[in-house]
Amino acid sequence: MVAPLRVGLAGLGTVGSAVARMLVESRDQLAERAGRPIDLVAFAAKDPPRDPKVDVSKLKKFDSPSALATDGGIDVFVELLGGEGDPAKSSVEAALGAGRAVVTANKALIARHGNALAKLAEKSGASFAFEAAVAGGIPVVKTLREGLGGAKVGRVYGILNGTCNYILTKMLTEQRSFADCLKEAQRLGYAEADPTFDIGGFDTAHKIAILTSLAFGTEIDVEAVHVEGIETITLADLQAAGELGYKIKLLGVASRTDAGIEQRVHPTMVPKGSVIGGVDGVLNAVAIDSDAMGLVLVGPGAGGPATSASVVADLVDLACGRTSPALGRAAARLAKPTRAPIQRHEGGYYIRLAALDRPGTMAAIAKAMAAENISLESIVQRHETARPHGGDDPKSAAGPATVILITYATNEDAVRRALAVIEREGVVAEAPQLIRIEKS
Ligand code: HSE
């Protein structure tokens, strides 16, 4: 009889409880797949299990995650506490330092400290796995690290935050306010404890920084990610996007460009008919372009059952003795990424202007665009805006009209300069809305 893999679990929240349940309820199936039992033997948690069906009465209890992490009675420390600081960081360091395998779902920890932790794991010979840290149940870490091990990846991008996708979907389909949809996402348990991480794009930034490293063989460089959240997206933008054949999604995008590796998170226009454009609600999607093939993975990015499936998959690998370097190659072989600044980003843009409804406005806008060599694919003037002063006299003071421009491929610097001129000319009533268009 092969000895079981003994698991110590820190954190019994939504994901921790789901992992504990899966290890018990799928015990026989997991033993068959792994060739040995995977037994949960110990835990550390401040609070009782979030799921009352989880019975911890027969497990050894530790008051401190670090004490559990270094206890000789476990073979693998599973960190599901969350957060980039302590106790998550210190307990993972303690485990790896002691040569103990670690499995974690902690994207903030990996994004901020992944390079150092990968080195520490290598030094002590410990396995370090984090499939659940990116896109919950979608096996994208394994896909990049192993499935595409021989391919050259040019771009990886996707919807990596279920809360934002849920909010953008609900706002459009149910004509509801941003705040109302956010509240519902929180109630359903998708959002982070502090939802600013979701809607401000920081959660997505952590995840794309990890994918960038796996895709391009570079050190994780989360500071290089350009981050914009979804707070400025209005129902009018979502509707206009729809009329023009697009959906607006919060994307994390990493690509190789002539200027280096570009990493960015921002609301993005994607074609309605693309696979990513069809991924709505709380679902996540990750698209990978490589010389071998392009593929899109779609699935749940959050929630107990999905995320626990990824944690348990890492445990099965460990139990079978399948390990690989945490970031896909030896830490010393990871390249320092060259940062491609957002100012050099190239692509199409959606621009929404609150244009003053008077002669010369369109001419000024067109002139500013032409001066920067920006070619326009479409110009739409929407008529819903009221003319507060009414009347037919073109010289009378009128309210702003919504003008939407879609540009052909240009670059960020040029667009920013043109918009600065338009604002200086005094032909718009508020700061322009700018949304990048991503080719699928
Ligand atoms: N708050 C995250 C989301 C949870 O909404 O996707 C998973 O990381």
CSV table of C-alpha atoms in Angstrom, one decimal, residues 112-406:
chain,number,residue,atom,x,y,z
A,112,ARG,CA,4.0,40.2,-5.7
A,113,HIS,CA,6.4,37.5,-4.4
A,114,GLY,CA,6.3,34.7,-7.0
A,115,ASN,CA,9.8,35.2,-8.2
A,116,ALA,CA,11.3,35.0,-4.7
A,117,LEU,CA,9.1,32.1,-3.7
A,118,ALA,CA,9.9,30.1,-6.9
A,119,LYS,CA,13.6,30.6,-6.0
A,120,LEU,CA,13.1,29.5,-2.5
A,121,ALA,CA,11.2,26.4,-3.7
A,122,GLU,CA,14.0,25.5,-6.1
A,123,LYS,CA,16.6,25.9,-3.4
A,124,SER,CA,14.9,23.6,-1.0
A,125,GLY,CA,13.6,21.2,-3.6
A,126,ALA,CA,10.0,21.8,-2.7
A,127,SER,CA,7.1,21.7,-5.2
A,128,PHE,CA,5.2,24.9,-5.6
A,129,ALA,CA,1.9,24.9,-7.5
A,130,PHE,CA,-0.8,27.5,-8.0
A,131,GLU,CA,-3.3,26.4,-10.7
A,132,ALA,CA,-6.2,28.0,-8.8
A,133,ALA,CA,-4.6,31.4,-8.6
A,134,VAL,CA,-5.6,32.4,-12.1
A,135,ALA,CA,-9.1,32.0,-13.6
A,136,GLY,CA,-10.3,29.7,-10.8
A,137,GLY,CA,-11.3,26.4,-12.4
A,138,ILE,CA,-9.8,27.0,-15.8
A,139,PRO,CA,-6.5,25.0,-16.2
A,140,VAL,CA,-4.6,27.8,-17.8
A,141,VAL,CA,-1.4,27.6,-15.7
A,142,LYS,CA,-0.9,24.0,-16.8
A,143,THR,CA,-1.9,24.9,-20.4
A,144,LEU,CA,0.8,27.6,-20.6
A,145,ARG,CA,3.4,25.8,-18.6
A,146,GLU,CA,3.1,22.3,-20.1
A,147,GLY,CA,0.5,22.1,-22.9
A,148,LEU,CA,2.2,24.9,-24.9
A,149,GLY,CA,5.7,24.1,-23.6
A,150,GLY,CA,7.0,23.9,-27.2
A,151,ALA,CA,5.1,26.7,-28.7
A,152,LYS,CA,6.0,30.4,-29.0
A,153,VAL,CA,3.2,32.5,-27.5
A,154,GLY,CA,2.6,35.9,-29.0
A,155,ARG,CA,-0.3,37.0,-26.9
A,156,VAL,CA,-2.4,35.9,-23.9
A,157,TYR,CA,-5.5,37.8,-22.9
A,158,GLY,CA,-8.8,37.3,-21.3
A,159,ILE,CA,-11.6,38.0,-18.9
A,160,LEU,CA,-10.0,37.2,-15.6
A,161,ASN,CA,-12.4,38.8,-13.2
A,162,GLY,CA,-15.8,37.3,-12.8
A,163,THR,CA,-17.2,40.2,-10.8
A,164,CYS,CA,-16.4,42.8,-13.5
A,165,ASN,CA,-17.8,40.5,-16.2
A,166,TYR,CA,-20.9,40.0,-14.1
A,167,ILE,CA,-21.4,43.7,-13.6
A,168,LEU,CA,-20.9,44.7,-17.3
A,169,THR,CA,-23.2,41.9,-18.4
A,170,LYS,CA,-26.0,42.7,-16.0
A,171,MET,CA,-25.8,46.5,-16.6
A,172,LEU,CA,-26.4,45.9,-20.3
A,173,THR,CA,-28.9,43.1,-20.2
A,174,GLU,CA,-31.0,44.4,-17.3
A,175,GLN,CA,-30.4,48.2,-17.7
A,176,ARG,CA,-29.3,48.3,-14.1
A,177,SER,CA,-26.9,50.6,-12.4
A,178,PHE,CA,-23.2,49.8,-11.7
A,179,ALA,CA,-23.7,50.0,-7.9
A,180,ASP,CA,-26.7,47.7,-7.9
A,181,CYS,CA,-24.9,45.0,-10.0
A,182,LEU,CA,-21.8,45.2,-7.8
A,183,LYS,CA,-23.9,44.7,-4.7
A,184,GLU,CA,-25.4,41.6,-6.3
A,185,ALA,CA,-22.0,40.2,-7.2
A,186,GLN,CA,-20.9,40.7,-3.6
A,187,ARG,CA,-24.0,38.9,-2.4
A,188,LEU,CA,-23.3,36.0,-4.7
A,189,GLY,CA,-19.8,35.7,-3.3
A,190,TYR,CA,-17.8,36.6,-6.5
A,191,ALA,CA,-16.2,39.8,-5.3
A,192,GLU,CA,-13.1,40.2,-3.2
A,193,ALA,CA,-13.4,41.3,0.4
A,194,ASP,CA,-12.6,44.8,-0.9
A,195,PRO,CA,-14.3,45.0,-4.3
A,196,THR,CA,-12.0,47.8,-5.3
A,197,PHE,CA,-9.6,45.0,-6.2
A,198,ASP,CA,-12.1,43.7,-8.7
A,199,ILE,CA,-13.6,46.9,-10.3
A,200,GLY,CA,-10.3,48.8,-10.2
A,201,GLY,CA,-8.7,46.1,-12.3
A,202,PHE,CA,-6.0,45.1,-9.7
A,203,ASP,CA,-7.2,41.5,-9.3
A,204,THR,CA,-7.0,41.1,-13.1
A,205,ALA,CA,-3.5,42.8,-13.0
A,206,HIS,CA,-2.3,40.1,-10.6
A,207,LYS,CA,-3.6,37.4,-12.8
A,208,ILE,CA,-2.2,38.7,-16.1
A,209,ALA,CA,1.2,39.3,-14.5
A,210,ILE,CA,1.3,35.6,-13.6
A,211,LEU,CA,0.2,34.5,-17.1
A,212,THR,CA,2.8,36.8,-18.7
A,213,SER,CA,5.6,35.1,-16.8
A,214,LEU,CA,4.3,31.6,-17.9
A,215,ALA,CA,3.7,32.7,-21.5
A,216,PHE,CA,7.0,34.5,-22.2
A,217,GLY,CA,9.4,32.9,-19.8
A,218,THR,CA,10.0,36.2,-17.9
A,219,GLU,CA,10.1,37.1,-14.3
A,220,ILE,CA,6.8,38.2,-12.9
A,221,ASP,CA,6.6,42.0,-13.2
A,222,VAL,CA,3.3,43.2,-11.8
A,223,GLU,CA,4.5,46.8,-11.5
A,224,ALA,CA,4.7,46.9,-15.3
A,225,VAL,CA,0.9,46.3,-15.8
A,226,HIS,CA,-1.0,49.3,-17.0
A,227,VAL,CA,-4.3,49.2,-15.0
A,228,GLU,CA,-7.6,50.9,-15.6
A,229,GLY,CA,-10.9,49.7,-14.0
A,230,ILE,CA,-14.5,49.6,-15.1
A,231,GLU,CA,-15.7,52.5,-12.9
A,232,THR,CA,-16.0,54.9,-15.8
A,233,ILE,CA,-18.0,52.6,-18.1
A,234,THR,CA,-21.5,53.9,-18.5
A,235,LEU,CA,-24.7,52.2,-19.8
A,236,ALA,CA,-24.4,54.5,-22.8
A,237,ASP,CA,-21.0,53.1,-23.6
A,238,LEU,CA,-22.3,49.5,-23.4
A,239,GLN,CA,-25.2,50.3,-25.6
A,240,ALA,CA,-23.1,52.2,-28.2
A,241,ALA,CA,-20.6,49.3,-28.3
A,242,GLY,CA,-23.5,46.9,-29.0
A,243,GLU,CA,-24.8,49.1,-31.8
A,244,LEU,CA,-21.3,49.2,-33.3
A,245,GLY,CA,-20.9,45.4,-33.1
A,246,TYR,CA,-18.8,45.2,-29.9
A,247,LYS,CA,-19.1,44.1,-26.3
A,248,ILE,CA,-17.1,45.9,-23.5
A,249,LYS,CA,-15.1,43.5,-21.3
A,250,LEU,CA,-12.5,44.1,-18.7
A,251,LEU,CA,-9.5,42.4,-20.3
A,252,GLY,CA,-6.0,41.5,-19.1
A,253,VAL,CA,-3.7,41.5,-22.1
A,254,ALA,CA,-0.1,40.5,-22.4
A,255,SER,CA,1.7,40.6,-25.7
A,256,ARG,CA,5.1,40.6,-27.3
A,257,THR,CA,5.6,43.8,-29.3
A,258,ASP,CA,8.5,45.4,-31.0
A,259,ALA,CA,8.9,47.6,-27.9
A,260,GLY,CA,8.9,44.7,-25.4
A,261,ILE,CA,6.3,42.9,-23.4
A,262,GLU,CA,3.1,44.9,-23.1
A,263,GLN,CA,0.9,44.2,-20.0
A,264,ARG,CA,-2.3,46.0,-19.6
A,265,VAL,CA,-5.7,45.8,-17.9
A,266,HIS,CA,-8.6,48.0,-19.1
A,267,PRO,CA,-12.1,48.0,-20.3
A,268,THR,CA,-11.9,46.8,-23.9
A,269,MET,CA,-14.1,46.6,-27.0
A,270,VAL,CA,-14.1,43.1,-28.4
A,271,PRO,CA,-16.2,41.9,-31.4
A,272,LYS,CA,-19.6,40.7,-30.4
A,273,GLY,CA,-19.2,37.6,-32.5
A,274,SER,CA,-15.8,36.6,-31.0
A,275,VAL,CA,-15.5,33.8,-28.5
A,276,ILE,CA,-14.5,36.2,-25.8
A,277,GLY,CA,-17.3,38.6,-26.8
A,278,GLY,CA,-19.8,35.8,-26.1
A,279,VAL,CA,-18.5,35.1,-22.6
A,280,ASP,CA,-21.0,36.7,-20.2
A,281,GLY,CA,-22.0,36.7,-16.6
A,282,VAL,CA,-19.5,35.5,-14.0
A,283,LEU,CA,-17.5,33.3,-16.5
A,284,ASN,CA,-13.8,33.9,-17.3
A,285,ALA,CA,-12.1,33.2,-20.6
A,286,VAL,CA,-8.4,33.1,-21.6
A,287,ALA,CA,-7.3,33.3,-25.2
A,288,ILE,CA,-3.8,32.2,-26.2
A,289,ASP,CA,-2.2,33.0,-29.6
A,290,SER,CA,0.8,30.9,-30.4
A,291,ASP,CA,2.7,29.7,-33.4
A,292,ALA,CA,1.3,26.2,-32.8
A,293,MET,CA,-2.3,27.2,-32.4
A,294,GLY,CA,-4.7,29.7,-31.0
A,295,LEU,CA,-7.1,28.6,-28.4
A,296,VAL,CA,-9.7,29.9,-25.9
A,297,LEU,CA,-10.5,28.4,-22.6
A,298,VAL,CA,-13.8,29.3,-21.0
A,299,GLY,CA,-15.1,28.5,-17.5
A,300,PRO,CA,-15.8,29.6,-14.0
A,301,GLY,CA,-13.1,31.9,-12.6
A,302,ALA,CA,-14.3,32.0,-9.0
A,303,GLY,CA,-16.4,30.1,-6.5
A,304,GLY,CA,-15.7,27.1,-4.2
A,305,PRO,CA,-16.4,24.1,-6.5
A,306,ALA,CA,-14.4,25.4,-9.5
A,307,THR,CA,-11.5,26.8,-7.6
A,308,SER,CA,-11.2,23.7,-5.4
A,309,ALA,CA,-11.1,21.5,-8.6
A,310,SER,CA,-7.8,23.4,-9.5
A,311,VAL,CA,-6.4,23.1,-6.0
A,312,VAL,CA,-7.1,19.4,-5.9
A,313,ALA,CA,-5.7,18.9,-9.4
A,314,ASP,CA,-2.4,20.3,-8.1
A,315,LEU,CA,-2.6,17.8,-5.2
A,316,VAL,CA,-3.1,14.9,-7.6
A,317,ASP,CA,0.0,16.0,-9.6
A,318,LEU,CA,2.0,16.1,-6.3
A,319,ALA,CA,0.7,12.7,-5.2
A,320,CYS,CA,1.8,11.2,-8.6
A,321,GLY,CA,5.2,12.8,-8.3
A,322,ARG,CA,4.5,15.1,-11.3
A,323,THR,CA,6.3,18.4,-10.6
A,324,SER,CA,7.7,21.2,-12.7
A,325,PRO,CA,9.4,24.5,-11.9
A,326,ALA,CA,6.8,26.9,-10.5
A,327,LEU,CA,7.1,29.4,-13.3
A,328,GLY,CA,7.7,26.9,-16.0
A,329,ARG,CA,11.5,27.0,-16.0
A,330,ALA,CA,14.3,27.3,-13.5
A,331,ALA,CA,14.1,30.7,-11.7
A,332,ALA,CA,17.6,31.6,-12.9
A,333,ARG,CA,16.4,31.1,-16.5
A,334,LEU,CA,13.6,33.6,-16.3
A,335,ALA,CA,14.4,36.7,-18.4
A,336,LYS,CA,14.0,40.2,-17.1
A,337,PRO,CA,11.1,41.5,-19.2
A,338,THR,CA,11.5,44.6,-21.3
A,339,ARG,CA,8.5,46.8,-20.5
A,340,ALA,CA,6.6,48.2,-23.4
A,341,PRO,CA,4.9,51.4,-22.2
A,342,ILE,CA,1.2,51.9,-22.8
A,343,GLN,CA,2.1,55.1,-24.7
A,344,ARG,CA,3.4,52.9,-27.5
A,345,HIS,CA,0.3,50.7,-27.6
A,346,GLU,CA,-1.0,50.2,-31.1
A,347,GLY,CA,-4.6,49.4,-32.0
A,348,GLY,CA,-8.0,50.8,-32.7
A,349,TYR,CA,-9.9,53.1,-30.3
A,350,TYR,CA,-13.5,53.9,-29.4
A,351,ILE,CA,-13.8,57.6,-28.4
A,352,ARG,CA,-17.0,59.1,-26.9
A,353,LEU,CA,-17.2,62.8,-26.9
A,354,ALA,CA,-19.7,65.2,-25.4
A,355,ALA,CA,-19.5,67.5,-28.4
A,356,LEU,CA,-20.9,71.0,-28.1
A,357,ASP,CA,-23.7,71.2,-30.6
A,358,ARG,CA,-22.6,74.2,-32.7
A,359,PRO,CA,-20.9,74.9,-36.0
A,360,GLY,CA,-17.3,74.0,-36.2
A,361,THR,CA,-17.3,71.3,-33.6
A,362,MET,CA,-17.0,68.4,-36.1
A,363,ALA,CA,-14.4,70.3,-38.1
A,364,ALA,CA,-12.2,70.8,-35.0
A,365,ILE,CA,-12.5,67.2,-34.1
A,366,ALA,CA,-11.7,66.0,-37.6
A,367,LYS,CA,-8.7,68.4,-37.8
A,368,ALA,CA,-7.2,67.2,-34.5
A,369,MET,CA,-7.5,63.6,-35.7
A,370,ALA,CA,-6.0,64.3,-39.1
A,371,ALA,CA,-3.1,66.2,-37.6
A,372,GLU,CA,-2.1,63.0,-35.8
A,373,ASN,CA,-2.7,60.9,-38.9
A,374,ILE,CA,-5.6,59.1,-37.3
A,375,SER,CA,-8.0,57.6,-39.7
A,376,LEU,CA,-11.6,57.1,-38.7
A,377,GLU,CA,-13.5,53.9,-39.4
A,378,SER,CA,-16.8,55.4,-38.3
A,379,ILE,CA,-18.4,58.5,-36.8
A,380,VAL,CA,-21.8,58.3,-35.1
A,381,GLN,CA,-23.7,61.2,-33.7
A,382,ARG,CA,-26.3,60.0,-31.3
A,383,HIS,CA,-29.4,62.1,-30.9
A,384,GLU,CA,-30.5,61.2,-27.4
A,385,THR,CA,-28.9,64.2,-25.8
A,386,ALA,CA,-31.3,67.0,-25.0
A,387,ARG,CA,-30.7,70.6,-26.4
A,388,PRO,CA,-31.5,72.4,-23.2
A,389,HIS,CA,-31.9,75.7,-24.9
A,390,GLY,CA,-33.8,74.3,-27.9
A,391,GLY,CA,-34.5,76.4,-31.0
A,392,ASP,CA,-33.2,76.1,-34.6
A,393,ASP,CA,-30.8,78.9,-34.5
A,394,PRO,CA,-27.4,77.2,-35.0
A,395,LYS,CA,-25.7,80.0,-33.1
A,396,SER,CA,-27.8,79.5,-30.0
A,397,ALA,CA,-26.1,77.8,-27.0
A,398,ALA,CA,-27.0,74.1,-27.3
A,399,GLY,CA,-26.4,71.1,-25.0
A,400,PRO,CA,-23.7,68.6,-25.9
A,401,ALA,CA,-24.3,65.8,-28.4
A,402,THR,CA,-22.8,62.4,-28.0
A,403,VAL,CA,-20.3,61.7,-30.8
A,404,ILE,CA,-18.7,58.3,-31.1
A,405,LEU,CA,-15.6,57.8,-33.2
A,406,ILE,CA,-14.0,54.4,-34.0
